[in-house]
Short mmCIF file of C-alpha atoms and ligand atoms in Angstrom, two decimals:
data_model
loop_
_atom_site.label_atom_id
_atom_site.label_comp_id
_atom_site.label_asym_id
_atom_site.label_seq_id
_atom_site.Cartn_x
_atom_site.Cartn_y
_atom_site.Cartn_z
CA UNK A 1 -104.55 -36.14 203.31
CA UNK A 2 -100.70 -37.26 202.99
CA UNK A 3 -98.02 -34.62 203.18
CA UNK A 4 -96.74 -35.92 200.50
CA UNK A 5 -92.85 -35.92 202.50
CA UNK A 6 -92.50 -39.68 201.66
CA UNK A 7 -94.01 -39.65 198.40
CA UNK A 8 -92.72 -42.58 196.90
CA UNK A 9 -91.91 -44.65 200.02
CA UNK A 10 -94.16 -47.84 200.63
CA UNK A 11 -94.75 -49.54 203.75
CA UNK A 12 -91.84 -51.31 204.81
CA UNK A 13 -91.98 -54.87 204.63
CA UNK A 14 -90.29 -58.11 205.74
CA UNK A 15 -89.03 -60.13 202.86
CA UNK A 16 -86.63 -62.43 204.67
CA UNK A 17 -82.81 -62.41 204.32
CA UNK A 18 -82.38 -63.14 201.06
CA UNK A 19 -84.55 -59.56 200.17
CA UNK A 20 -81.65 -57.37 198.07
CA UNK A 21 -84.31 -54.35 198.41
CA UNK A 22 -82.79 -51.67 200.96
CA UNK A 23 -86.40 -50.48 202.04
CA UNK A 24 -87.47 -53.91 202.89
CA UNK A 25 -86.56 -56.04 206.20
CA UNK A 26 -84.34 -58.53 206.25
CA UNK A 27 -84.44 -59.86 210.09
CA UNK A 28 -87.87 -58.55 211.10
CA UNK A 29 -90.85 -59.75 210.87
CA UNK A 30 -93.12 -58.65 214.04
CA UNK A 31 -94.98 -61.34 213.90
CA UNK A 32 -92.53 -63.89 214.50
CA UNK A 33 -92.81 -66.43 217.37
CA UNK A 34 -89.86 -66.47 219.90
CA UNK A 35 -89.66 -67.63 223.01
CA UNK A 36 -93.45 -67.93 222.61
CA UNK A 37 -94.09 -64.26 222.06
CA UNK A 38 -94.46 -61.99 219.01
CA UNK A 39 -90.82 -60.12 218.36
CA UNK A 40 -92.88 -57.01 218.09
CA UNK A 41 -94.09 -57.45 221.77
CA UNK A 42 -90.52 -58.27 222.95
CA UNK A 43 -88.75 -55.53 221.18
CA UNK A 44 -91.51 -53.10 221.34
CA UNK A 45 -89.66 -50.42 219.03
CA UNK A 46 -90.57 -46.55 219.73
CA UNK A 47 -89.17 -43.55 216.92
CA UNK A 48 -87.80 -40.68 219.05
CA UNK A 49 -89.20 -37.66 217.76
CA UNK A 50 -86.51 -35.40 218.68
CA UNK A 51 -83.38 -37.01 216.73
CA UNK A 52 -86.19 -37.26 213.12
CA UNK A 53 -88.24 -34.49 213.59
CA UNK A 54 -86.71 -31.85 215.78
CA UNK A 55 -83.42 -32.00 214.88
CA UNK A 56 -82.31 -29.69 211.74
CA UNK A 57 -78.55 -31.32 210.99
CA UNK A 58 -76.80 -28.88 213.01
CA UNK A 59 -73.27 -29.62 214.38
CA UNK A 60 -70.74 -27.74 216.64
CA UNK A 61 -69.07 -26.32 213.56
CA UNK A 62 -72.31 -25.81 211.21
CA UNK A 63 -75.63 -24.73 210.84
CA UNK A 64 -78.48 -26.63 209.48
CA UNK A 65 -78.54 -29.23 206.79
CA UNK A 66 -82.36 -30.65 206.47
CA UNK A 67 -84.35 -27.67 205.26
CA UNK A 68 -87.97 -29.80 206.24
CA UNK A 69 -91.16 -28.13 204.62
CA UNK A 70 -91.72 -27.91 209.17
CA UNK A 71 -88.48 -25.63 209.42
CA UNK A 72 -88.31 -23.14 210.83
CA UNK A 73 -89.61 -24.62 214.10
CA UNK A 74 -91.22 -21.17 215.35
CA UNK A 75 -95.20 -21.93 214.85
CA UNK A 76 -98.06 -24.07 216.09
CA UNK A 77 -98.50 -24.93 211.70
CA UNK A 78 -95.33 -26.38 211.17
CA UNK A 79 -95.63 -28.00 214.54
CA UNK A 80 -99.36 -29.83 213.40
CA UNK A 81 -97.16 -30.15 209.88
CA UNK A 82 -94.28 -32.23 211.51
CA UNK A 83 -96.76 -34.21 213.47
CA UNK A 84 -98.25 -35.64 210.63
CA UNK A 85 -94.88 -36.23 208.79
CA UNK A 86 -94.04 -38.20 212.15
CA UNK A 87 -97.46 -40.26 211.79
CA UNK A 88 -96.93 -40.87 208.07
CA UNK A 89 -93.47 -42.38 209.51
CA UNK A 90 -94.72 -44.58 211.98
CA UNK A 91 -96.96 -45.93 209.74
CA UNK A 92 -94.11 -46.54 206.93
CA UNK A 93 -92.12 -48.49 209.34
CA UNK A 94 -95.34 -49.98 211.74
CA UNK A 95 -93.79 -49.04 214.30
CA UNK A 96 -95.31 -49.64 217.79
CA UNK A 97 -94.05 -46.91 219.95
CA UNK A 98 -92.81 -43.14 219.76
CA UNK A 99 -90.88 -41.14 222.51
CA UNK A 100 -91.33 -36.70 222.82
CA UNK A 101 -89.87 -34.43 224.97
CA UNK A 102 -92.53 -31.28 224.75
CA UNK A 103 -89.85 -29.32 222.81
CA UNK A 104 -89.76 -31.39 220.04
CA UNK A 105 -93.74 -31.15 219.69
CA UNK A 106 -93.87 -27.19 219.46
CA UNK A 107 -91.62 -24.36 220.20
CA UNK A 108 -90.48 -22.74 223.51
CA UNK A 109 -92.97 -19.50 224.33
CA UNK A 110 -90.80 -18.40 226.35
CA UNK A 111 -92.73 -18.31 229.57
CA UNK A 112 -94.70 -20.98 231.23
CA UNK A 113 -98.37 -19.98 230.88
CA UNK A 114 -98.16 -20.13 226.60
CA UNK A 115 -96.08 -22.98 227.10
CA UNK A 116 -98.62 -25.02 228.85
CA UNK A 117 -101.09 -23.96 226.50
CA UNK A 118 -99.55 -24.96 223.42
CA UNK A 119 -98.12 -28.37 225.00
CA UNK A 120 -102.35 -28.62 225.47
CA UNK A 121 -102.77 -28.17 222.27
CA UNK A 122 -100.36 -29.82 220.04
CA UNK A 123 -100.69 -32.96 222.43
CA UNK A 124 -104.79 -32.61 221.65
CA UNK A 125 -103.51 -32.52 218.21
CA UNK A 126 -101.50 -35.82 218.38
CA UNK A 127 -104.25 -37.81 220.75
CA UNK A 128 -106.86 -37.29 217.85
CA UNK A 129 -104.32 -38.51 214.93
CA UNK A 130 -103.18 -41.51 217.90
CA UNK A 131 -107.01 -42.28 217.12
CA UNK A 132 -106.46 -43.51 213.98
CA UNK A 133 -102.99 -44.69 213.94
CA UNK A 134 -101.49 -47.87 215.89
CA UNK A 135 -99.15 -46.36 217.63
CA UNK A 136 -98.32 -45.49 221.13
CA UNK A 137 -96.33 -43.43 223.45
CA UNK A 138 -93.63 -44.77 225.12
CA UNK A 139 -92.41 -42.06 227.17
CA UNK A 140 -92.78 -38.71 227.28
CA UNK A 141 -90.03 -36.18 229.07
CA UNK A 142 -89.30 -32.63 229.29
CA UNK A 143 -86.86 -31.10 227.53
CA UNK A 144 -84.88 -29.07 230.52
CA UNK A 145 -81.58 -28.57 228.83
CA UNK A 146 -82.06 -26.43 225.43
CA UNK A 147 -83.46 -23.34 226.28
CA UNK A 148 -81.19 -20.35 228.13
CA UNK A 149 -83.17 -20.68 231.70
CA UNK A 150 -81.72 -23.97 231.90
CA UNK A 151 -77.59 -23.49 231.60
CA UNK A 152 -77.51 -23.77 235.03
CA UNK A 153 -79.53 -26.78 236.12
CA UNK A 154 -83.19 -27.54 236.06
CA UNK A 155 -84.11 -28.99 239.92
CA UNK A 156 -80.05 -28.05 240.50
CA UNK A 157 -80.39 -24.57 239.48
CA UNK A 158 -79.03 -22.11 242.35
CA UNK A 159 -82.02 -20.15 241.42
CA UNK A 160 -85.05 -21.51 243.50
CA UNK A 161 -87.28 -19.77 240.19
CA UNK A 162 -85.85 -22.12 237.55
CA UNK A 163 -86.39 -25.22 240.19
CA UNK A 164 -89.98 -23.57 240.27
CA UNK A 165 -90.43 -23.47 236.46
CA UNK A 166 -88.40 -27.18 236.50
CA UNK A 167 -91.16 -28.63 238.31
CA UNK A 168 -93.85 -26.64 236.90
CA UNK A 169 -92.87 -27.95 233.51
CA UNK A 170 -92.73 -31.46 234.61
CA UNK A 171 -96.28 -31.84 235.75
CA UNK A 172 -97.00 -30.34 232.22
CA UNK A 173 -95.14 -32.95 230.39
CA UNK A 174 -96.41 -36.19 233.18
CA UNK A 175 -100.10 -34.66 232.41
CA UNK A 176 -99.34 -34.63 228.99
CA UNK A 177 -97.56 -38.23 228.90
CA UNK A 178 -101.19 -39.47 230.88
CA UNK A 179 -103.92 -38.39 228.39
CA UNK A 180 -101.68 -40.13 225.67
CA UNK A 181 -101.72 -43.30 227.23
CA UNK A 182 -97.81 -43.19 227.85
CA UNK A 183 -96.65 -45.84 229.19
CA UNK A 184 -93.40 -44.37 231.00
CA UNK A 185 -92.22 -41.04 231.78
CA UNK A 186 -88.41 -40.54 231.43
CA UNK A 187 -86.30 -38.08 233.29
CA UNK A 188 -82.50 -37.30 231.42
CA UNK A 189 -80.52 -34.74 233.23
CA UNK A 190 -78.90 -32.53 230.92
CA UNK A 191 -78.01 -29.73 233.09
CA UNK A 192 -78.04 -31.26 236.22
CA UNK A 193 -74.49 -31.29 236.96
CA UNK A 194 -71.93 -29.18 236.77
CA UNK A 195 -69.10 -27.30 234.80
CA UNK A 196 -66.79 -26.11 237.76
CA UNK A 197 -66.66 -26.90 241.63
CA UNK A 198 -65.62 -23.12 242.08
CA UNK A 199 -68.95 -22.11 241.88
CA UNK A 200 -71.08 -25.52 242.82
CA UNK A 201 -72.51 -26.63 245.87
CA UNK A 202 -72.72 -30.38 245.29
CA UNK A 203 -74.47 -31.37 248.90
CA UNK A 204 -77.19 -29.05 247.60
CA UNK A 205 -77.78 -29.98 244.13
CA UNK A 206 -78.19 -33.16 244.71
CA UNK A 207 -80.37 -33.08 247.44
CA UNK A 208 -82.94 -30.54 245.53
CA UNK A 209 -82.56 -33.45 242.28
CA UNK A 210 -83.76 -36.26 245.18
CA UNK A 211 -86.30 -33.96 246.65
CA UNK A 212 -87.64 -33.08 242.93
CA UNK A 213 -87.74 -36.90 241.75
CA UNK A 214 -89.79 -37.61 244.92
CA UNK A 215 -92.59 -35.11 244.24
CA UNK A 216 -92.67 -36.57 240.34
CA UNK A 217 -92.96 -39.52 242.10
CA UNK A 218 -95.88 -38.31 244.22
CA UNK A 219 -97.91 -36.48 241.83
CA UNK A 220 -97.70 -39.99 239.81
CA UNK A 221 -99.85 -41.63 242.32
CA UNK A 222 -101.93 -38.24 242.73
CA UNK A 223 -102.98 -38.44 239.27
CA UNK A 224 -103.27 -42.51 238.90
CA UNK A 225 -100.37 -42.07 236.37
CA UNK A 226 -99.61 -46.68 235.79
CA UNK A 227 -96.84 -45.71 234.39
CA UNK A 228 -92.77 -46.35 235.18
CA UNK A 229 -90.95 -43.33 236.22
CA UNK A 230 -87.10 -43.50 234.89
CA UNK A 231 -83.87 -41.88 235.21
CA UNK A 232 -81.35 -42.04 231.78
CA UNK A 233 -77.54 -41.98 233.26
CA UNK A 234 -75.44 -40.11 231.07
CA UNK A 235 -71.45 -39.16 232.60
CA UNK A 236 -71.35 -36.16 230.92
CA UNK A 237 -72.48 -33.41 227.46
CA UNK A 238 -73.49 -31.19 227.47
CA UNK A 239 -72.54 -30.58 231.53
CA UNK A 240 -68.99 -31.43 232.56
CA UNK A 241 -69.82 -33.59 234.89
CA UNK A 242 -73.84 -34.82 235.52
CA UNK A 243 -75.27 -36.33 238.42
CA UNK A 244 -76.72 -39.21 236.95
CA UNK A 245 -73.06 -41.09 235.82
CA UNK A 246 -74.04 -44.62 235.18
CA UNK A 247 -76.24 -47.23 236.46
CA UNK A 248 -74.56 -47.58 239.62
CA UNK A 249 -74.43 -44.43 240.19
CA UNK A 250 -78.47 -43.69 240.04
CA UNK A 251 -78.76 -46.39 241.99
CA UNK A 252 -77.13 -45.25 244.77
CA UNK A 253 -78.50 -41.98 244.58
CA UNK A 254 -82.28 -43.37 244.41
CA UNK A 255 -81.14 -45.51 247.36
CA UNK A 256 -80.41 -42.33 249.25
CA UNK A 257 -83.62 -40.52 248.59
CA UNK A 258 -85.40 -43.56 249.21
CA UNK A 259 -86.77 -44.14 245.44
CA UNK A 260 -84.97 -47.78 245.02
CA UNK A 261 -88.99 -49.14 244.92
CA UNK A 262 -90.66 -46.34 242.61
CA UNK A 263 -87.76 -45.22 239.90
CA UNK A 264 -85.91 -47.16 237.20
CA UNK A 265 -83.28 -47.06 234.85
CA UNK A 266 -83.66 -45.99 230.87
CA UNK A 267 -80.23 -47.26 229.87
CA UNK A 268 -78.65 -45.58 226.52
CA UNK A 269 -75.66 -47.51 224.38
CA UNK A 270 -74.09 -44.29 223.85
CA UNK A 271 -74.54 -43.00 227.24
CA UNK A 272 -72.60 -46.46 228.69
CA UNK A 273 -69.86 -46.10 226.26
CA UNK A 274 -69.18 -42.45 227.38
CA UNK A 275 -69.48 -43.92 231.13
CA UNK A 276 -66.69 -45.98 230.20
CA UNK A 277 -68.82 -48.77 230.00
CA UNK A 278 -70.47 -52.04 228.17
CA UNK A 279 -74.19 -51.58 227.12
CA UNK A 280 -74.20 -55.09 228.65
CA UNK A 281 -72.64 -54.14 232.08
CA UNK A 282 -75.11 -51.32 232.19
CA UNK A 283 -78.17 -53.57 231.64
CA UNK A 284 -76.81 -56.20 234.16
CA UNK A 285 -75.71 -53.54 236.38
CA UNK A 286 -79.30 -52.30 236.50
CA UNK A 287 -81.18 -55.93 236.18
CA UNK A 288 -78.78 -57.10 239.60
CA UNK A 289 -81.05 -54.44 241.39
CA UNK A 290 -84.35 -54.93 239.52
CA UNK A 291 -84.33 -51.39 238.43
CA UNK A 292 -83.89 -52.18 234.66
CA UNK A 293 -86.77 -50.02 232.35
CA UNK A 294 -86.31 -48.94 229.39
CA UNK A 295 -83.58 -48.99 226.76
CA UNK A 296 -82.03 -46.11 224.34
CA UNK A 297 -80.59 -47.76 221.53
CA UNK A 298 -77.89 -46.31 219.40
CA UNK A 299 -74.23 -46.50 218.90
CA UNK A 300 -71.13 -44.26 219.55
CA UNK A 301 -68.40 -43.89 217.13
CA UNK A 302 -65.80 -45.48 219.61
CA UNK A 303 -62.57 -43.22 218.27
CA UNK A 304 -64.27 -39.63 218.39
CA UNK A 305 -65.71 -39.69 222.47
CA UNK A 306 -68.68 -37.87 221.86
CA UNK A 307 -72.45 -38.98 221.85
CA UNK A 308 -72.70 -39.43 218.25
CA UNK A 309 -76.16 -40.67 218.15
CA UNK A 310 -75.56 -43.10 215.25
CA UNK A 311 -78.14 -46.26 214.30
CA UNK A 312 -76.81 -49.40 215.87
CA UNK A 313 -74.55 -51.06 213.74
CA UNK A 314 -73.41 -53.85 215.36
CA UNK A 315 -74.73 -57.47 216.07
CA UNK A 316 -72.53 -59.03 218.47
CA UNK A 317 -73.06 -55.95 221.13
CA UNK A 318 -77.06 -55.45 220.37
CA UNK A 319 -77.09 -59.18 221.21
CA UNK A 320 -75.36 -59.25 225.02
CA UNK A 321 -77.79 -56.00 225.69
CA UNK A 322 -80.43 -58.52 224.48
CA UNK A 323 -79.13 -61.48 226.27
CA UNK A 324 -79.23 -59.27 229.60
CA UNK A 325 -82.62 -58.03 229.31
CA UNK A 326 -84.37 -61.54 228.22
CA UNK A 327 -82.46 -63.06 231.18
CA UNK A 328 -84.15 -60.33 234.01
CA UNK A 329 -87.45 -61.33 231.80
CA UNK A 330 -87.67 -59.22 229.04
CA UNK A 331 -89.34 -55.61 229.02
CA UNK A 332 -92.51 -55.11 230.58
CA UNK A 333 -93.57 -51.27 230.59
CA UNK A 334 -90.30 -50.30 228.75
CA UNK A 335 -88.77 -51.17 224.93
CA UNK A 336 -86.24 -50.40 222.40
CA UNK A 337 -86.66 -46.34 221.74
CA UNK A 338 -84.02 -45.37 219.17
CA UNK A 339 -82.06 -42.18 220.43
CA UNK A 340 -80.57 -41.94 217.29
CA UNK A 341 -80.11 -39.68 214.53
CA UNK A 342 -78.99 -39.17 210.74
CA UNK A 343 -75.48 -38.13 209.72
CA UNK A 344 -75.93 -34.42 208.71
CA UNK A 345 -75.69 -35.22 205.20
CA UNK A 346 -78.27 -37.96 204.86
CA UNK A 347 -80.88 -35.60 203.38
CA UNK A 348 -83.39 -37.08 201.99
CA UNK A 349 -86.55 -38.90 203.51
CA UNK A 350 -85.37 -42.04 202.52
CA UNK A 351 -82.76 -42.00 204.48
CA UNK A 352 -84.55 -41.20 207.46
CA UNK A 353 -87.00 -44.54 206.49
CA UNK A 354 -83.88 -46.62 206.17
CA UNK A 355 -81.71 -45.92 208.96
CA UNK A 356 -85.22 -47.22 210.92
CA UNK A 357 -85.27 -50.00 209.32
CA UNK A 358 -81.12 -51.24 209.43
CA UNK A 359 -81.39 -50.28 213.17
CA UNK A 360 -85.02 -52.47 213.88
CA UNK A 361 -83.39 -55.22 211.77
CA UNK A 362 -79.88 -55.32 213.58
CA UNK A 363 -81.78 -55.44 216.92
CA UNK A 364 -83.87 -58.05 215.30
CA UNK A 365 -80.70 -60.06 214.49
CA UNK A 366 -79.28 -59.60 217.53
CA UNK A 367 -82.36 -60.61 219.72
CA UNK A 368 -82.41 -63.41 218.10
CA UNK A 369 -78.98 -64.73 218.94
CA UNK A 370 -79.81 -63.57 222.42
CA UNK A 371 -83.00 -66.20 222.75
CA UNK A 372 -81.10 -68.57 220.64
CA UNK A 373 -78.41 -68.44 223.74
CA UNK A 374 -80.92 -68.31 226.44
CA UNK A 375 -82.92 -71.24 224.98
CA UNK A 376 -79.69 -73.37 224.90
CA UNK A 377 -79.09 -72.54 228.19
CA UNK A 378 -74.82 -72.78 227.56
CA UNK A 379 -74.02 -69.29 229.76
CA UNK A 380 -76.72 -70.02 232.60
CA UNK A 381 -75.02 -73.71 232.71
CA UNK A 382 -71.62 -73.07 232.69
CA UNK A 383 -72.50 -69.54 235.48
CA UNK A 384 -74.39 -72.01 237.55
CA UNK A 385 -71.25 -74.77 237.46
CA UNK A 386 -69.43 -71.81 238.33
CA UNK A 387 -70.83 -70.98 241.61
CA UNK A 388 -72.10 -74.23 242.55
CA UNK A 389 -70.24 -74.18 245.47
CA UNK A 390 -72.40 -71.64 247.06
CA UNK A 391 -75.19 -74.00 247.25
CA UNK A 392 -72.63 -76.30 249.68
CA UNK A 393 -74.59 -75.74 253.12
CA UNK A 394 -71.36 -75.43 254.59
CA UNK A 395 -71.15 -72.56 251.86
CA UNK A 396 -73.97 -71.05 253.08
CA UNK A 397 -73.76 -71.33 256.81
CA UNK A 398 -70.40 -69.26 256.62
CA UNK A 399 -72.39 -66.50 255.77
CA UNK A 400 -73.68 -66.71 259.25
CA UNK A 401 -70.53 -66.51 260.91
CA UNK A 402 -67.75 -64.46 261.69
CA UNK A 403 -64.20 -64.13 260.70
CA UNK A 404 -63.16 -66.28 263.97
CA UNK A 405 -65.27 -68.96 263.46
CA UNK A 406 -64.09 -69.19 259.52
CA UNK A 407 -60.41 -68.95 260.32
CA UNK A 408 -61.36 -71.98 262.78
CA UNK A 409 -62.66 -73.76 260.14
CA UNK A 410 -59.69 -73.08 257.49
CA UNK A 411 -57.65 -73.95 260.16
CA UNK A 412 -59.54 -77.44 260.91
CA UNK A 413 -59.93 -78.57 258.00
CA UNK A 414 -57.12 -77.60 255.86
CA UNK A 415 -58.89 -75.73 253.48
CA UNK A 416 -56.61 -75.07 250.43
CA UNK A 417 -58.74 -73.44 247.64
CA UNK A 418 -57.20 -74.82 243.80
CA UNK A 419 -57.80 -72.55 241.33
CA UNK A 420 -59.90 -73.39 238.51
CA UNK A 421 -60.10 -71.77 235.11
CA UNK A 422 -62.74 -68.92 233.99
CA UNK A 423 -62.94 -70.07 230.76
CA UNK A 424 -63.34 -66.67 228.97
CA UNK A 425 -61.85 -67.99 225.96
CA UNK A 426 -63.97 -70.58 225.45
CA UNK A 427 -67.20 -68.80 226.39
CA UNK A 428 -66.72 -66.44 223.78
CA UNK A 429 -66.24 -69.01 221.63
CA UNK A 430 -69.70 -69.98 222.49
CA UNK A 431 -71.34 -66.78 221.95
CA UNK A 432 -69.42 -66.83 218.64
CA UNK A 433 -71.14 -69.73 217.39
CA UNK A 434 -75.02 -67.24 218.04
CA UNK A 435 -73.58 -64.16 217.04
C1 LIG B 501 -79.33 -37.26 225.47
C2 LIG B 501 -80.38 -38.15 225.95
C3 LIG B 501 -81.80 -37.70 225.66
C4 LIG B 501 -82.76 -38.48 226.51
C5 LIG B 501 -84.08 -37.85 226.66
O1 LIG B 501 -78.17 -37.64 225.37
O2 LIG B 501 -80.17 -39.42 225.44
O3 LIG B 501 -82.08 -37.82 224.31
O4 LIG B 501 -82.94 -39.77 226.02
O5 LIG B 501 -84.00 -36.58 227.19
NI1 LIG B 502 -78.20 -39.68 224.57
NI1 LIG B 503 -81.46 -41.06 225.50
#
């Protein structure tokens, strides 16, 4: 029986991009051949429960705007009730994938044994309505930042009980994430940071977060869990400063704690943008070390420098993310989860069906371009003419030496390097013509 939330609402459908209807795509159609794959299977879209669901329209200034027949959040009912308004969603938009952190299925208990229980329970809940719906679970994660035990770090905490009840909750949420079939489980540290050095000790913070990440790691393999383990980078909100910058960042510090071959990235837009970043130099950042997962895709609002959350907007950026990940070879366990929310006053379920469907169509558009640009081939060419003197064996046998034996050799044969032009310009101009 329907809930009756989207009364009114059909299944969205493509009509091509000519379609005036706003509840209609206009760039995606899943069953589209590209690159000899379906765009569904390339894109592999996922509805993050926490920005639709969870999420009540508060901001720093307000309280809540949405007033859901599931608000208040405080009971196991409205919990089974918001689970099948998030069902009656992904069916609306066919949407392949959905993304959870535990809060966002039912409320806090407020100690760990009743929180267990009810995880059970409410994830028993969703694995019989997964029966009959086609959609899956992307990732699962715990939600270690919202509740008051948290403020000072989950696996940073200087309290060795909250590290405890950190790692306690994990399992929880991996165990959880494995009887739904999940097919990665994401770690995003909040708390882990810090608000002041005065009263931080940074050595050994971060060596609890590496020791933590190895026994998730571990009790992956215990339990047969196929699934990728991630990190999400984020610089900073709501700590000061958090652990996890930016792509580099992570990688250096699963370098360290020996993790390079068993964790990888879940990159977010936003996230890059606050890092002072590119989505793109994130992505290639990551791809350069084969560490690239999973996506978050949203937008910031560039003037305001906070994590606004906001559907992405914007063609010629979605396409360079796109461009990046189709180059490493395109998503395998991971896909395109939108972290993204409403504006506060977009009340009405519409709006909630529509924002899903501009965002999967811009990413649609933007893909696109992205295999248009790979399938001509005019970056890859004009890289490879680029560095072509690297494949010069003289090129390569430098490598080998030393600085001695090179100064010989600029010495011997004159070498003079001319400087040749980078061609920015008229690359862009290239990616101008896809875009
Ligand atoms: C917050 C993060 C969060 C993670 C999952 O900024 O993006 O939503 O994706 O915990
Ligand atoms: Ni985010
Ligand atoms: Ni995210």
């Amino acid at each position: 029986m329907s809930t009756g939330f989207f009364d009114g609402l059909a299944p969205a459908r493509f009509e091509g991009a000519e379609s005036t209807n706003p509840m209609a795509f206009r760039h995606y159609n899943p069953d589209e051949i590209i690159m000899g794959k379906r765009l569904e299977e390339h894109l592999r879209f996922a509805v993050a429960y926490w920005h639709s669901f969870a999420w009540e329209g508060q901001d720093p200034f307000g309280g809540t705007t949405f007033e859901r027949p599931w608000h208040p959040q405080d009971s196991m009912a409205n919990a089974r009730l918001k689970a099948d308004v998030a069902f009656e969603m992904f069916e609306i938009l066919n949407v392949p994938f959905f993304c959870w952190h535990d809060l966002d299925l039912r409320p806090d208990q407020g100690n760990f044994a009743d929180n267990l229980a009810t995880l059970n329970e409410i994830t028993d809940y969703i694995a019989d309505k997964m029966q009959t719906s086609r959609t899956r679970l992307l990732w699962g994660t715990a939600n270690m930042f919202s509740h008051r035990r948290w403020m000072g770090g989950a696996s940073t905490n200087p309290d060795p009980n909250v590290f405890a009840f950190a790692a306690a909750t994990v399992k929880s949420c991996i165990d959880a994430t494995h009887k739904l079939g999940g097919q990665n489980y994401v770690l995003w540290g909040g708390r882990e940071g810090y608000e002041t050095l005065l009263n931080t000790d940074l050595r050994l913070e971060q060596d609890n977060m590496g020791r933590f990440l190895n026994m998730v790691v571990d009790y992956k393999h215990k339990i047969g869990f196929k699934g990728a383990i991630l990190v999400e980078p984020k610089p900073q909100e709501p700590s000061k400063h958090q652990y996890d910058f930016d792509a580099a960042t992570c990688i250096g510090f699963l370098r360290k704690y020996g993790l390079e071959n068993e964790v990888k990235l879940n990159l977010e837009q936003g996230h890059a943008i606050l890092a002072g970043h590119s989505f793109e130099h994130e992505i290639a950042v990551a791809a350069a070390d084969d560490m690239l997962g999973s996506i978050d895709m949203n937008r910031n609002d560039y003037q305001s420098g906070w994590d606004t959350d906001q559907f992405p907007n914007n063609v010629p950026e979605v396409a360079m993310a796109y461009y990046h990940i189709l180059k490493s070879g395109g998503f395998s366990t991971g896909g395109t989860n939108f972290d993204a929310k409403l504006r506060r006053q977009s009340l009405d379920p519409q709006d909630l069906i529509a924002a899903h469907i501009g965002g999967m169509d811009i990413c649609a558009r933007g893909f696109k371009a992205a295999a248009a640009m790979i399938t001509d081939g005019g970056l890859e060419q004009s890289l490879s003419d680029r560095y072509a003197g690297w494949h010069d064996p003289q090129a390569k046998t430098m490598l080998a030496g030393d600085l001695d034996t090179i100064t010989n050799r600029v010495l011997n044969d004159n070498i003079n390097p001319k400087p040749r032009s980078g061609r920015q310009e008229i690359l862009e101009n290239y990616v101008n013509r896809f875009v």
